[in-house]
Coordinates of C-alpha atoms in Angstrom, one line a residue:
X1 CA 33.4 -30.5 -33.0
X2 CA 31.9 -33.4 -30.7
X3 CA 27.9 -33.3 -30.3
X4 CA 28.5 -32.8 -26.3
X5 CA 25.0 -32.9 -24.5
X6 CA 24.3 -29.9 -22.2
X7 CA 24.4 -30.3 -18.4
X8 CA 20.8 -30.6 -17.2
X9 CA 19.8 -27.3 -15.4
X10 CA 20.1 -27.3 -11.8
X11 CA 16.9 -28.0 -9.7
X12 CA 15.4 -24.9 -8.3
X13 CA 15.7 -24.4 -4.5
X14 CA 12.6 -23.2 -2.4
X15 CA 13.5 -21.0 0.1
X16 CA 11.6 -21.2 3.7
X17 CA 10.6 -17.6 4.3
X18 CA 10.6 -18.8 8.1
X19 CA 13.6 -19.9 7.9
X20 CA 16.5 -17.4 8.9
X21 CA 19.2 -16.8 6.0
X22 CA 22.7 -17.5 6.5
X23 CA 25.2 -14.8 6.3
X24 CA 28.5 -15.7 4.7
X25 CA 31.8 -14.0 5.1
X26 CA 33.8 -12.8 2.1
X27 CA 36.6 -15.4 1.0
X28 CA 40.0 -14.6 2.3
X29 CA 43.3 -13.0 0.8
X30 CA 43.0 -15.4 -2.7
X31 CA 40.1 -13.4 -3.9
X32 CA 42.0 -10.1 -4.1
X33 CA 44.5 -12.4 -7.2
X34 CA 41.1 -13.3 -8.7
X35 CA 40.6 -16.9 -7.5
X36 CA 37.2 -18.7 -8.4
X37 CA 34.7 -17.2 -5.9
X38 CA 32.4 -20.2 -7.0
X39 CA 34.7 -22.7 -5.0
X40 CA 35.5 -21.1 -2.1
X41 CA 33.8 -22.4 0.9
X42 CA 30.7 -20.2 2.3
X43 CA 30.6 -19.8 6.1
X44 CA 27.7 -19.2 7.9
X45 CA 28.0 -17.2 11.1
X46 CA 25.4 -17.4 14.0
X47 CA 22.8 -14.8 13.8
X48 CA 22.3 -12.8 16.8
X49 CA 18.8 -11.7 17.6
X50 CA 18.3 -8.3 17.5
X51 CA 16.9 -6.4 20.7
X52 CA 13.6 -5.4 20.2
X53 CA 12.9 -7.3 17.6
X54 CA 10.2 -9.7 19.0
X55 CA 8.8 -6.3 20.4
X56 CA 8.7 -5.2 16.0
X57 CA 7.0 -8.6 15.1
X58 CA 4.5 -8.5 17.2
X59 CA 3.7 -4.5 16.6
X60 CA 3.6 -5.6 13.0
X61 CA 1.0 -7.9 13.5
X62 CA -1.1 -5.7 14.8
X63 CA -1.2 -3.7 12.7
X64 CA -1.6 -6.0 9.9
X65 CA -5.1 -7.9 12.1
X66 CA -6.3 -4.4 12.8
X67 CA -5.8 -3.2 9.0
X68 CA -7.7 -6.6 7.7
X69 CA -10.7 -5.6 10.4
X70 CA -11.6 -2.2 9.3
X71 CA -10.6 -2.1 5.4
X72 CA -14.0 -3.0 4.3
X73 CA -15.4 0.2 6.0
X74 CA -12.8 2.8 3.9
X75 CA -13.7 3.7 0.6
X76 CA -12.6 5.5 -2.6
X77 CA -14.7 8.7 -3.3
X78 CA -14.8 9.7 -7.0
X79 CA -16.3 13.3 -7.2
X80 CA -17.2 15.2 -10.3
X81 CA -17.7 19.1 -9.3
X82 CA -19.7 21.8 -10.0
X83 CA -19.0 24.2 -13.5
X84 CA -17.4 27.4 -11.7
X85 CA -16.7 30.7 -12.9
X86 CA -12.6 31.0 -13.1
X87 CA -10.6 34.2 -11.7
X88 CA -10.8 35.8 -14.6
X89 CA -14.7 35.6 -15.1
X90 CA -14.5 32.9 -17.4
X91 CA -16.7 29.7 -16.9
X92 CA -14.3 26.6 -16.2
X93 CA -15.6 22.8 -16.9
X94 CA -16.1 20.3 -14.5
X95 CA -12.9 18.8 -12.7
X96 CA -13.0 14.9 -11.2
X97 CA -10.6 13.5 -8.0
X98 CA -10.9 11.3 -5.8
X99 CA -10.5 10.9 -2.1
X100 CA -11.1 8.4 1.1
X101 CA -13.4 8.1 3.4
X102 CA -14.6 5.3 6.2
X103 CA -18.1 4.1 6.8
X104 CA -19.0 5.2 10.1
X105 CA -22.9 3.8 10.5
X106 CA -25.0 1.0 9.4
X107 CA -27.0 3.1 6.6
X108 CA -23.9 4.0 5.3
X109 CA -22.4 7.8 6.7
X110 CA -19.1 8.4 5.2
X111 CA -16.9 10.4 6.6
X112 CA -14.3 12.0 4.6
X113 CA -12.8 15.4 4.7
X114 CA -14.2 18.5 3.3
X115 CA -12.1 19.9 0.7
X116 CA -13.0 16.2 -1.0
X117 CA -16.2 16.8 -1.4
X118 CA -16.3 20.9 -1.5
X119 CA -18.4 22.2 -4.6
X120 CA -19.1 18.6 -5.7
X121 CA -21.6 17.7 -8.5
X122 CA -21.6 13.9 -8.1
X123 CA -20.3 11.2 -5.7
X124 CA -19.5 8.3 -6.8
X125 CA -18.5 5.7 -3.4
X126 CA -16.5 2.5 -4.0
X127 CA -16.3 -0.2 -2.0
X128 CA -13.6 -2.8 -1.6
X129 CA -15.4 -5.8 -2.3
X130 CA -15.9 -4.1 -6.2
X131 CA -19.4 -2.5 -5.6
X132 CA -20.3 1.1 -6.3
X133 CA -22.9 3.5 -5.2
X134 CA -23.8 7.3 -5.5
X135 CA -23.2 9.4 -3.0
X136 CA -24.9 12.9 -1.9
X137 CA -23.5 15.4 0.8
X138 CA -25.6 15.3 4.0
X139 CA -23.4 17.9 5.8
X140 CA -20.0 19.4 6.0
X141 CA -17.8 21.0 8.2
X142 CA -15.5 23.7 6.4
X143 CA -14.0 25.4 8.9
X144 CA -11.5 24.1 11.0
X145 CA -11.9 24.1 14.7
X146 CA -9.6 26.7 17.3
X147 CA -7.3 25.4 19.7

């Protein structure tokens, strides 16, 4: 057998995510008798804009600027509660979650909802920048309000 050198691999295209991608139409009648799909010719069709789409873009960037600007304020709450007695009298061990909450002042008031920090023993606040900080309860609001 002949020492045949191998093809050199094909250079890797970049796609241009702004650039709209073509949509090709199936080959005609010869690929139902199982002609090579690799040679027949691609066509591309005109894309049509879609209505409302401009209107989807621009809600989407929005969306995105507003969810950059207030990230840094929400925050992961790790709580570690209180040892409670269980239903059947017997003493259950601590439990851990975690939650969300926003920064809503300066000095650093969190607000979060209750059942995330109900009966909890310690708070543990992380930021998204990697820093972390204890947190205490300063005041809740367990019931919900009437309509």
């Amino acid at each position: 057998m002949p020492n045949r050198k191998a093809d050199p691999p094909a250079p890797a295209r970049q796609a241009n995510p702004s650039a709209p991608a073509p949509q090709t139409a199936l080959p005609g009648p010869d690929a139902a008798r199982g002609a090579n799909l690799d040679a027949a010719p691609a066509v591309t069709l005109p894309r049509t804009p879609l209505p409302g789409l401009d209107v989807a873009r621009q809600l989407n960037e929005a969306f995105v600027s507003v969810a950059e600007k207030v990230s840094p304020s929400v925050v992961v709450l790790e709580v570690t509660e209180k040892p409670s007695r269980g239903r059947r009298g017997g003493f259950r061990g601590r439990s851990m979650g975690e939650g969300s909450g926003i920064i809503v002042t300066k000095d650093g008031y969190i607000l979060t909802n209750n059942h995330i920090v109900d009966n909890a023993d310690k708070i543990v606040v992380y930021l998204k920048d990697g820093r972390h900080f204890a947190g205490e309860v300063k005041g809740t609001d367990p019931k919900p309000t009437s309509r």
